[in-house]
Amino acid sequence: MLLALILMASLTLYVLLGGADYGGGVWDLLSSGPRRQEQRELISNAITPVWEANHVWLVLVVVLLFAGFPAAFAAITTALNIPLTVLIIGIVMRGSSFVFRAYHTGDYRTQRRWGLIFAIASTITPLCLGVVVGAMSSGRVLVRDGVSVNGFLAPWLGTFPLMVGLFALSLFVFLAAVYLTVEGRDPALQEDFRRKALVSGVIVALMALGTFLAARTGAPDIYAGLLRPSLVWIVQGATAAYAIATFVALLKRKYKIARIAAMLQVGLILWGWALSQSPFFLQGDMTVSEAAAAPPVLWALIGATVAGLLVLFPSIWYMMQTFKANNEDIPLH
């Protein structure tokens, strides 16, 4: 169970840090108005120092899943092969196009082409990530003797997994808009992203409602778990409180407070999902204990992870101090 908590903590950090980078790519695509150019430059300059480092949390999630929960890893990568492949392609295309755009500063058309690929990949990748999570909760991921019982489409191609994908995308877009209100120094740009954060916050609420309704038929066990009085209700109440706090802070232009409240809101959404799914790793088919590796392997993984984090956190802090302080603007067309 301890390793499962570390896995969830790593996933939460990836969503809060890397997720906002994806959202920035979506806002790059949706940049509009008289300050369209400045909006895109702010997004680029905010992402540049951290976009690659943020993926360290995804790498940690994959390693812990592969080594600590091999049965679940095998089932997920078999039944959800298609969305996972698209997700990986999206990660690669997003990162490479972002770098190529930065180095083609003198070529307008080439830079715009790479920018379009960056924005599209930033939209599709979190959608696939959410679809995978939704499929894990739907009870359709069933693998027997290395064969997916429901084939390669039915486990993820349904209303509920797609709603979770759209919900994840809206959360990433919302996070990015809130973060960019802090990153911006120009009051006009802050105002642009404040409006975007308020609009995307409303969309997040609608997506949450739509996902909940879709769970009634698409993930009935999760739906029942959300309605049953338990710790999940406390988490849901706290999530709603932080959502309201984020809106109030944005309306009052208290951007740093809004950023903290939004992070807590999104983090609690993730932990609420984990609680509603507990004790299952794959809903209705495989519990966390059934998916876990042998105890000596788990303890070795926990020890290695703790030792690695003792190096990782200071390294990330030093990197942020170095690159954020000397961040050079990237000219975009």
mmCIF file of C-alpha atoms in Angstrom:
data_model
loop_
_atom_site.group_PDB
_atom_site.id
_atom_site.type_symbol
_atom_site.label_atom_id
_atom_site.label_comp_id
_atom_site.label_asym_id
_atom_site.label_seq_id
_atom_site.Cartn_x
_atom_site.Cartn_y
_atom_site.Cartn_z
ATOM 1 C CA MET A 1 0.000 0.000 0.000
ATOM 2 C CA LEU A 2 2.902 2.368 0.765
ATOM 3 C CA LEU A 3 4.249 2.022 -2.771
ATOM 4 C CA ALA A 4 0.750 2.654 -4.144
ATOM 5 C CA LEU A 5 0.666 5.927 -2.175
ATOM 6 C CA ILE A 6 4.066 6.907 -3.598
ATOM 7 C CA LEU A 7 2.748 6.071 -7.079
ATOM 8 C CA MET A 8 -0.296 8.299 -6.533
ATOM 9 C CA ALA A 9 1.892 11.110 -5.168
ATOM 10 C CA SER A 10 4.098 10.907 -8.277
ATOM 11 C CA LEU A 11 1.043 10.963 -10.551
ATOM 12 C CA THR A 12 -0.285 13.989 -8.671
ATOM 13 C CA LEU A 13 2.988 15.887 -9.130
ATOM 14 C CA TYR A 14 2.990 15.024 -12.831
ATOM 15 C CA VAL A 15 -0.545 16.340 -13.255
ATOM 16 C CA LEU A 16 0.135 19.536 -11.291
ATOM 17 C CA LEU A 17 3.434 20.299 -13.053
ATOM 18 C CA GLY A 18 3.488 18.510 -16.398
ATOM 19 C CA GLY A 19 -0.275 18.827 -16.819
ATOM 20 C CA ALA A 20 -0.029 22.592 -16.806
ATOM 21 C CA ASP A 21 2.555 22.380 -19.602
ATOM 22 C CA TYR A 22 0.024 20.530 -21.756
ATOM 23 C CA GLY A 23 -2.571 23.148 -20.909
ATOM 24 C CA GLY A 24 -0.129 25.830 -22.004
ATOM 25 C CA GLY A 25 0.076 24.142 -25.392
ATOM 26 C CA VAL A 26 -3.703 24.269 -25.712
ATOM 27 C CA TRP A 27 -3.725 27.979 -24.879
ATOM 28 C CA ASP A 28 -0.985 28.451 -27.468
ATOM 29 C CA LEU A 29 -3.422 27.047 -30.029
ATOM 30 C CA LEU A 30 -6.281 29.219 -28.701
ATOM 31 C CA SER A 31 -4.300 32.463 -28.374
ATOM 32 C CA SER A 32 -6.472 35.320 -29.546
ATOM 33 C CA GLY A 33 -7.084 39.033 -29.381
ATOM 34 C CA PRO A 34 -4.706 42.002 -29.769
ATOM 35 C CA ARG A 35 -2.125 40.384 -27.443
ATOM 36 C CA ARG A 36 -2.116 37.009 -29.174
ATOM 37 C CA GLN A 37 1.622 37.202 -29.836
ATOM 38 C CA GLU A 38 2.448 38.193 -26.261
ATOM 39 C CA GLN A 39 0.272 35.381 -24.910
ATOM 40 C CA ARG A 40 2.141 32.782 -26.934
ATOM 41 C CA GLU A 41 5.521 34.197 -25.898
ATOM 42 C CA LEU A 42 4.520 34.137 -22.226
ATOM 43 C CA ILE A 43 3.447 30.482 -22.542
ATOM 44 C CA SER A 44 6.685 29.550 -24.269
ATOM 45 C CA ASN A 45 8.884 31.365 -21.775
ATOM 46 C CA ALA A 46 7.018 29.839 -18.833
ATOM 47 C CA ILE A 47 7.361 26.295 -20.166
ATOM 48 C CA THR A 48 10.927 26.419 -21.529
ATOM 49 C CA PRO A 49 12.863 25.970 -18.230
ATOM 50 C CA VAL A 50 10.701 23.124 -16.899
ATOM 51 C CA TRP A 51 8.891 21.202 -19.645
ATOM 52 C CA GLU A 52 11.451 18.399 -19.859
ATOM 53 C CA ALA A 53 12.136 18.153 -16.127
ATOM 54 C CA ASN A 54 8.435 17.769 -15.357
ATOM 55 C CA HIS A 55 8.400 14.458 -17.213
ATOM 56 C CA VAL A 56 10.592 12.952 -14.487
ATOM 57 C CA TRP A 57 7.381 12.324 -12.527
ATOM 58 C CA LEU A 58 5.842 10.393 -15.422
ATOM 59 C CA VAL A 59 9.023 8.323 -15.701
ATOM 60 C CA LEU A 60 8.763 7.572 -11.984
ATOM 61 C CA VAL A 61 5.103 6.537 -12.381
ATOM 62 C CA VAL A 62 5.962 4.160 -15.214
ATOM 63 C CA VAL A 63 8.928 2.617 -13.357
ATOM 64 C CA LEU A 64 6.930 2.091 -10.146
ATOM 65 C CA LEU A 65 4.036 0.613 -12.112
ATOM 66 C CA PHE A 66 6.299 -1.689 -14.122
ATOM 67 C CA ALA A 67 8.401 -2.957 -11.203
ATOM 68 C CA GLY A 68 5.962 -2.656 -8.293
ATOM 69 C CA PHE A 69 2.695 -3.720 -9.926
ATOM 70 C CA PRO A 70 3.728 -5.917 -12.881
ATOM 71 C CA ALA A 71 0.368 -7.691 -13.224
ATOM 72 C CA ALA A 72 -1.471 -4.367 -13.587
ATOM 73 C CA PHE A 73 1.242 -3.021 -15.910
ATOM 74 C CA ALA A 74 0.890 -6.056 -18.190
ATOM 75 C CA ALA A 75 -2.913 -5.798 -18.284
ATOM 76 C CA ILE A 76 -2.953 -2.040 -18.910
ATOM 77 C CA THR A 77 -0.341 -2.068 -21.653
ATOM 78 C CA THR A 78 -2.094 -4.987 -23.367
ATOM 79 C CA ALA A 79 -5.733 -3.890 -23.290
ATOM 80 C CA LEU A 80 -5.003 -0.159 -23.653
ATOM 81 C CA ASN A 81 -2.251 -0.482 -26.218
ATOM 82 C CA ILE A 82 -3.838 1.939 -28.697
ATOM 83 C CA PRO A 83 -4.404 4.990 -26.436
ATOM 84 C CA LEU A 84 -1.030 4.402 -24.756
ATOM 85 C CA THR A 85 0.737 4.348 -28.129
ATOM 86 C CA VAL A 86 -0.956 7.588 -29.166
ATOM 87 C CA LEU A 87 -0.041 9.069 -25.783
ATOM 88 C CA ILE A 88 3.651 8.219 -26.238
ATOM 89 C CA ILE A 89 3.673 9.592 -29.781
ATOM 90 C CA GLY A 90 2.040 12.759 -28.461
ATOM 91 C CA ILE A 91 4.695 13.191 -25.764
ATOM 92 C CA VAL A 92 7.504 12.785 -28.297
ATOM 93 C CA MET A 93 5.909 15.053 -30.918
ATOM 94 C CA ARG A 94 5.093 17.714 -28.352
ATOM 95 C CA GLY A 95 8.611 17.878 -26.929
ATOM 96 C CA SER A 96 10.436 17.747 -30.243
ATOM 97 C CA SER A 97 8.173 20.313 -31.930
ATOM 98 C CA PHE A 98 8.572 22.667 -28.971
ATOM 99 C CA VAL A 99 12.364 22.553 -29.296
ATOM 100 C CA PHE A 100 12.353 22.815 -33.110
ATOM 101 C CA ARG A 101 10.077 25.858 -32.914
ATOM 102 C CA ALA A 102 12.489 27.545 -30.504
ATOM 103 C CA TYR A 103 15.431 27.082 -32.910
ATOM 104 C CA HIS A 104 13.636 28.219 -36.068
ATOM 105 C CA THR A 105 13.227 31.800 -34.920
ATOM 106 C CA GLY A 106 14.146 33.284 -38.305
ATOM 107 C CA ASP A 107 11.770 31.222 -40.392
ATOM 108 C CA TYR A 108 8.147 32.283 -39.957
ATOM 109 C CA ARG A 109 6.434 29.424 -41.754
ATOM 110 C CA THR A 110 8.585 26.695 -40.225
ATOM 111 C CA GLN A 111 8.133 28.073 -36.745
ATOM 112 C CA ARG A 112 4.356 28.272 -37.161
ATOM 113 C CA ARG A 113 4.253 24.694 -38.462
ATOM 114 C CA TRP A 114 6.152 23.377 -35.434
ATOM 115 C CA GLY A 115 3.955 25.502 -33.193
ATOM 116 C CA LEU A 116 0.818 23.909 -34.653
ATOM 117 C CA ILE A 117 2.207 20.409 -34.055
ATOM 118 C CA PHE A 118 3.118 21.408 -30.500
ATOM 119 C CA ALA A 119 -0.402 22.665 -29.811
ATOM 120 C CA ILE A 120 -2.175 19.645 -31.351
ATOM 121 C CA ALA A 121 0.067 17.185 -29.469
ATOM 122 C CA SER A 122 -0.571 19.123 -26.245
ATOM 123 C CA THR A 123 -4.311 18.590 -26.777
ATOM 124 C CA ILE A 124 -4.342 14.923 -27.773
ATOM 125 C CA THR A 125 -1.852 13.629 -25.168
ATOM 126 C CA PRO A 126 -3.768 14.558 -21.970
ATOM 127 C CA LEU A 127 -6.950 13.346 -23.655
ATOM 128 C CA CYS A 128 -5.358 9.899 -24.046
ATOM 129 C CA LEU A 129 -4.032 10.000 -20.483
ATOM 130 C CA GLY A 130 -7.551 10.590 -19.186
ATOM 131 C CA VAL A 131 -8.982 7.865 -21.427
ATOM 132 C CA VAL A 132 -6.520 5.365 -19.924
ATOM 133 C CA VAL A 133 -7.517 6.355 -16.380
ATOM 134 C CA GLY A 134 -11.205 6.159 -17.301
ATOM 135 C CA ALA A 135 -10.762 2.715 -18.825
ATOM 136 C CA MET A 136 -9.050 1.476 -15.648
ATOM 137 C CA SER A 137 -12.125 2.575 -13.672
ATOM 138 C CA SER A 138 -14.704 1.180 -16.077
ATOM 139 C CA GLY A 139 -14.073 -2.500 -15.352
ATOM 140 C CA ARG A 140 -13.437 -3.238 -19.028
ATOM 141 C CA VAL A 141 -9.705 -3.874 -18.731
ATOM 142 C CA LEU A 142 -9.740 -7.673 -18.502
ATOM 143 C CA VAL A 143 -6.708 -9.665 -19.595
ATOM 144 C CA ARG A 144 -6.495 -13.438 -19.351
ATOM 145 C CA ASP A 145 -3.381 -15.409 -20.335
ATOM 146 C CA GLY A 146 -1.961 -12.347 -22.047
ATOM 147 C CA VAL A 147 -5.059 -11.758 -24.194
ATOM 148 C CA SER A 148 -7.428 -8.811 -23.829
ATOM 149 C CA VAL A 149 -10.894 -10.323 -23.233
ATOM 150 C CA ASN A 150 -12.657 -7.243 -24.630
ATOM 151 C CA GLY A 151 -10.280 -6.762 -27.543
ATOM 152 C CA PHE A 152 -8.321 -3.563 -28.175
ATOM 153 C CA LEU A 153 -11.165 -1.050 -28.684
ATOM 154 C CA ALA A 154 -13.954 -1.873 -26.211
ATOM 155 C CA PRO A 155 -11.814 -1.344 -23.058
ATOM 156 C CA TRP A 156 -11.365 2.376 -23.783
ATOM 157 C CA LEU A 157 -13.721 3.366 -26.613
ATOM 158 C CA GLY A 158 -16.761 4.293 -24.559
ATOM 159 C CA THR A 159 -18.577 7.345 -23.228
ATOM 160 C CA PHE A 160 -17.101 7.186 -19.742
ATOM 161 C CA PRO A 161 -13.392 6.871 -20.696
ATOM 162 C CA LEU A 162 -13.833 9.646 -23.289
ATOM 163 C CA MET A 163 -15.524 11.873 -20.697
ATOM 164 C CA VAL A 164 -12.628 11.280 -18.293
ATOM 165 C CA GLY A 165 -10.266 12.220 -21.134
ATOM 166 C CA LEU A 166 -12.096 15.489 -21.743
ATOM 167 C CA PHE A 167 -12.219 16.122 -17.995
ATOM 168 C CA ALA A 168 -8.439 15.632 -17.745
ATOM 169 C CA LEU A 169 -7.877 17.987 -20.681
ATOM 170 C CA SER A 170 -10.073 20.668 -19.092
ATOM 171 C CA LEU A 171 -8.176 20.344 -15.791
ATOM 172 C CA PHE A 172 -4.823 20.814 -17.527
ATOM 173 C CA VAL A 173 -6.098 23.836 -19.447
ATOM 174 C CA PHE A 174 -7.507 25.327 -16.239
ATOM 175 C CA LEU A 175 -4.241 24.794 -14.343
ATOM 176 C CA ALA A 176 -2.212 26.418 -17.099
ATOM 177 C CA ALA A 177 -4.411 29.513 -17.209
ATOM 178 C CA VAL A 178 -4.208 29.955 -13.427
ATOM 179 C CA TYR A 179 -0.421 29.471 -13.392
ATOM 180 C CA LEU A 180 0.043 31.954 -16.242
ATOM 181 C CA THR A 181 -1.716 34.687 -14.258
ATOM 182 C CA VAL A 182 1.259 34.429 -11.890
ATOM 183 C CA GLU A 183 3.905 34.075 -14.613
ATOM 184 C CA GLY A 184 2.735 37.180 -16.452
ATOM 185 C CA ARG A 185 4.193 40.543 -15.464
ATOM 186 C CA ASP A 186 2.092 42.671 -17.804
ATOM 187 C CA PRO A 187 -1.282 43.438 -16.115
ATOM 188 C CA ALA A 188 -3.032 43.176 -19.486
ATOM 189 C CA LEU A 189 -1.658 39.664 -20.031
ATOM 190 C CA GLN A 190 -2.593 38.710 -16.485
ATOM 191 C CA GLU A 191 -6.111 39.910 -17.242
ATOM 192 C CA ASP A 192 -6.213 37.804 -20.428
ATOM 193 C CA PHE A 193 -5.327 34.629 -18.556
ATOM 194 C CA ARG A 194 -7.565 35.530 -15.635
ATOM 195 C CA ARG A 195 -10.536 35.480 -18.012
ATOM 196 C CA LYS A 196 -9.316 32.232 -19.548
ATOM 197 C CA ALA A 197 -8.963 30.687 -16.071
ATOM 198 C CA LEU A 198 -12.505 31.688 -15.112
ATOM 199 C CA VAL A 199 -13.979 30.303 -18.332
ATOM 200 C CA SER A 200 -11.977 27.072 -18.144
ATOM 201 C CA GLY A 201 -12.949 26.726 -14.470
ATOM 202 C CA VAL A 202 -16.605 26.704 -15.483
ATOM 203 C CA ILE A 203 -15.805 24.093 -18.150
ATOM 204 C CA VAL A 204 -14.055 21.967 -15.500
ATOM 205 C CA ALA A 205 -17.221 22.043 -13.383
ATOM 206 C CA LEU A 206 -19.359 21.007 -16.365
ATOM 207 C CA MET A 207 -16.914 18.226 -17.293
ATOM 208 C CA ALA A 208 -16.933 16.969 -13.685
ATOM 209 C CA LEU A 209 -20.734 16.800 -13.740
ATOM 210 C CA GLY A 210 -20.759 15.106 -17.149
ATOM 211 C CA THR A 211 -18.157 12.534 -16.035
ATOM 212 C CA PHE A 212 -20.123 11.789 -12.882
ATOM 213 C CA LEU A 213 -23.315 11.194 -14.894
ATOM 214 C CA ALA A 214 -21.436 9.053 -17.424
ATOM 215 C CA ALA A 215 -20.099 6.910 -14.566
ATOM 216 C CA ARG A 216 -23.637 5.745 -13.792
ATOM 217 C CA THR A 217 -23.555 3.350 -16.731
ATOM 218 C CA GLY A 218 -19.874 3.429 -17.710
ATOM 219 C CA ALA A 219 -18.356 2.810 -14.277
ATOM 220 C CA PRO A 220 -21.203 1.804 -11.925
ATOM 221 C CA ASP A 221 -18.883 0.745 -9.093
ATOM 222 C CA ILE A 222 -17.184 4.168 -9.104
ATOM 223 C CA TYR A 223 -20.605 5.869 -9.294
ATOM 224 C CA ALA A 224 -21.848 3.913 -6.266
ATOM 225 C CA GLY A 225 -18.616 4.621 -4.402
ATOM 226 C CA LEU A 226 -19.009 8.370 -4.961
ATOM 227 C CA LEU A 227 -22.570 8.294 -3.556
ATOM 228 C CA ARG A 228 -21.761 6.100 -0.544
ATOM 229 C CA PRO A 229 -21.005 8.041 2.685
ATOM 230 C CA SER A 230 -17.278 7.646 3.265
ATOM 231 C CA LEU A 231 -13.972 9.508 3.282
ATOM 232 C CA VAL A 232 -14.660 10.274 -0.390
ATOM 233 C CA TRP A 233 -17.384 12.737 0.665
ATOM 234 C CA ILE A 234 -14.873 14.661 2.814
ATOM 235 C CA VAL A 235 -12.456 14.823 -0.121
ATOM 236 C CA GLN A 236 -15.250 15.934 -2.449
ATOM 237 C CA GLY A 237 -16.286 18.638 0.010
ATOM 238 C CA ALA A 238 -12.711 19.892 0.273
ATOM 239 C CA THR A 239 -12.420 19.861 -3.528
ATOM 240 C CA ALA A 240 -15.529 22.016 -3.857
ATOM 241 C CA ALA A 241 -14.240 24.407 -1.192
ATOM 242 C CA TYR A 242 -10.923 24.887 -3.000
ATOM 243 C CA ALA A 243 -12.721 25.318 -6.324
ATOM 244 C CA ILE A 244 -14.755 28.155 -4.831
ATOM 245 C CA ALA A 245 -11.594 29.605 -3.268
ATOM 246 C CA THR A 246 -9.891 29.588 -6.675
ATOM 247 C CA PHE A 247 -12.783 31.456 -8.288
ATOM 248 C CA VAL A 248 -12.938 34.039 -5.501
ATOM 249 C CA ALA A 249 -9.167 34.591 -5.654
ATOM 250 C CA LEU A 250 -9.311 35.029 -9.442
ATOM 251 C CA LEU A 251 -12.193 37.478 -9.174
ATOM 252 C CA LYS A 252 -10.202 39.490 -6.609
ATOM 253 C CA ARG A 253 -7.012 39.140 -8.696
ATOM 254 C CA LYS A 254 -5.151 37.332 -5.918
ATOM 255 C CA TYR A 255 -3.239 35.203 -8.381
ATOM 256 C CA LYS A 256 -0.795 33.445 -6.055
ATOM 257 C CA ILE A 257 -3.640 32.375 -3.775
ATOM 258 C CA ALA A 258 -5.594 31.181 -6.822
ATOM 259 C CA ARG A 259 -2.607 29.072 -7.919
ATOM 260 C CA ILE A 260 -2.358 27.315 -4.540
ATOM 261 C CA ALA A 261 -6.123 26.734 -4.354
ATOM 262 C CA ALA A 262 -6.226 25.369 -7.908
ATOM 263 C CA MET A 263 -3.372 22.956 -7.178
ATOM 264 C CA LEU A 264 -5.175 21.675 -4.083
ATOM 265 C CA GLN A 265 -8.431 21.401 -6.029
ATOM 266 C CA VAL A 266 -6.922 19.306 -8.822
ATOM 267 C CA GLY A 267 -4.812 17.238 -6.423
ATOM 268 C CA LEU A 268 -7.885 16.352 -4.368
ATOM 269 C CA ILE A 269 -9.786 15.353 -7.513
ATOM 270 C CA LEU A 270 -7.061 12.787 -8.211
ATOM 271 C CA TRP A 271 -7.047 11.448 -4.651
ATOM 272 C CA GLY A 272 -10.841 11.326 -4.606
ATOM 273 C CA TRP A 273 -10.706 9.150 -7.705
ATOM 274 C CA ALA A 274 -8.145 6.851 -6.054
ATOM 275 C CA LEU A 275 -10.280 6.536 -2.918
ATOM 276 C CA SER A 276 -13.439 5.774 -4.896
ATOM 277 C CA GLN A 277 -11.561 3.040 -6.771
ATOM 278 C CA SER A 278 -9.863 1.539 -3.702
ATOM 279 C CA PRO A 279 -9.019 -1.287 -3.083
ATOM 280 C CA PHE A 280 -8.984 -2.016 -6.826
ATOM 281 C CA PHE A 281 -6.130 -1.196 -9.174
ATOM 282 C CA LEU A 282 -8.209 -2.300 -12.137
ATOM 283 C CA GLN A 283 -11.821 -1.786 -11.147
ATOM 284 C CA GLY A 284 -13.684 -5.018 -10.475
ATOM 285 C CA ASP A 285 -10.851 -7.282 -11.584
ATOM 286 C CA MET A 286 -7.553 -6.707 -9.775
ATOM 287 C CA THR A 287 -6.918 -5.237 -6.327
ATOM 288 C CA VAL A 288 -3.790 -3.313 -5.373
ATOM 289 C CA SER A 289 -2.488 -6.268 -3.335
ATOM 290 C CA GLU A 290 -3.160 -8.695 -6.207
ATOM 291 C CA ALA A 291 -1.266 -6.465 -8.613
ATOM 292 C CA ALA A 292 1.713 -5.939 -6.300
ATOM 293 C CA ALA A 293 5.085 -7.612 -6.714
ATOM 294 C CA ALA A 294 6.707 -9.704 -3.968
ATOM 295 C CA PRO A 295 7.384 -7.844 -0.661
ATOM 296 C CA PRO A 296 11.217 -7.802 -1.076
ATOM 297 C CA VAL A 297 10.777 -6.107 -4.464
ATOM 298 C CA LEU A 298 8.358 -3.535 -3.023
ATOM 299 C CA TRP A 299 10.681 -2.627 -0.144
ATOM 300 C CA ALA A 300 13.652 -2.350 -2.494
ATOM 301 C CA LEU A 301 11.605 -0.034 -4.719
ATOM 302 C CA ILE A 302 10.532 2.110 -1.764
ATOM 303 C CA GLY A 303 14.132 2.430 -0.565
ATOM 304 C CA ALA A 304 15.424 3.301 -4.026
ATOM 305 C CA THR A 305 12.625 5.831 -4.554
ATOM 306 C CA VAL A 306 13.271 7.589 -1.241
ATOM 307 C CA ALA A 307 17.010 7.739 -1.969
ATOM 308 C CA GLY A 308 16.318 9.075 -5.441
ATOM 309 C CA LEU A 309 13.934 11.744 -4.170
ATOM 310 C CA LEU A 310 16.619 12.991 -1.761
ATOM 311 C CA VAL A 311 18.691 13.804 -4.843
ATOM 312 C CA LEU A 312 15.818 14.787 -7.124
ATOM 313 C CA PHE A 313 14.191 17.520 -5.048
ATOM 314 C CA PRO A 314 17.391 19.569 -4.501
ATOM 315 C CA SER A 315 18.268 19.097 -8.179
ATOM 316 C CA ILE A 316 14.890 20.432 -9.312
ATOM 317 C CA TRP A 317 15.190 23.360 -6.901
ATOM 318 C CA TYR A 318 18.665 24.189 -8.245
ATOM 319 C CA MET A 319 17.462 23.876 -11.833
ATOM 320 C CA MET A 320 14.545 26.221 -11.166
ATOM 321 C CA GLN A 321 16.835 28.761 -9.521
ATOM 322 C CA THR A 322 19.246 28.610 -12.446
ATOM 323 C CA PHE A 323 16.943 28.619 -15.440
ATOM 324 C CA LYS A 324 14.047 30.664 -14.110
ATOM 325 C CA ALA A 325 16.448 33.420 -13.027
ATOM 326 C CA ASN A 326 18.176 33.482 -16.423
ATOM 327 C CA ASN A 327 15.168 32.793 -18.594
ATOM 328 C CA GLU A 328 15.679 34.262 -22.057
ATOM 329 C CA ASP A 329 12.651 35.208 -24.078
ATOM 330 C CA ILE A 330 12.039 33.140 -27.194
ATOM 331 C CA PRO A 331 10.861 35.304 -30.101
ATOM 332 C CA LEU A 332 7.783 33.811 -31.777
ATOM 333 C CA HIS A 333 6.043 34.877 -34.957
#
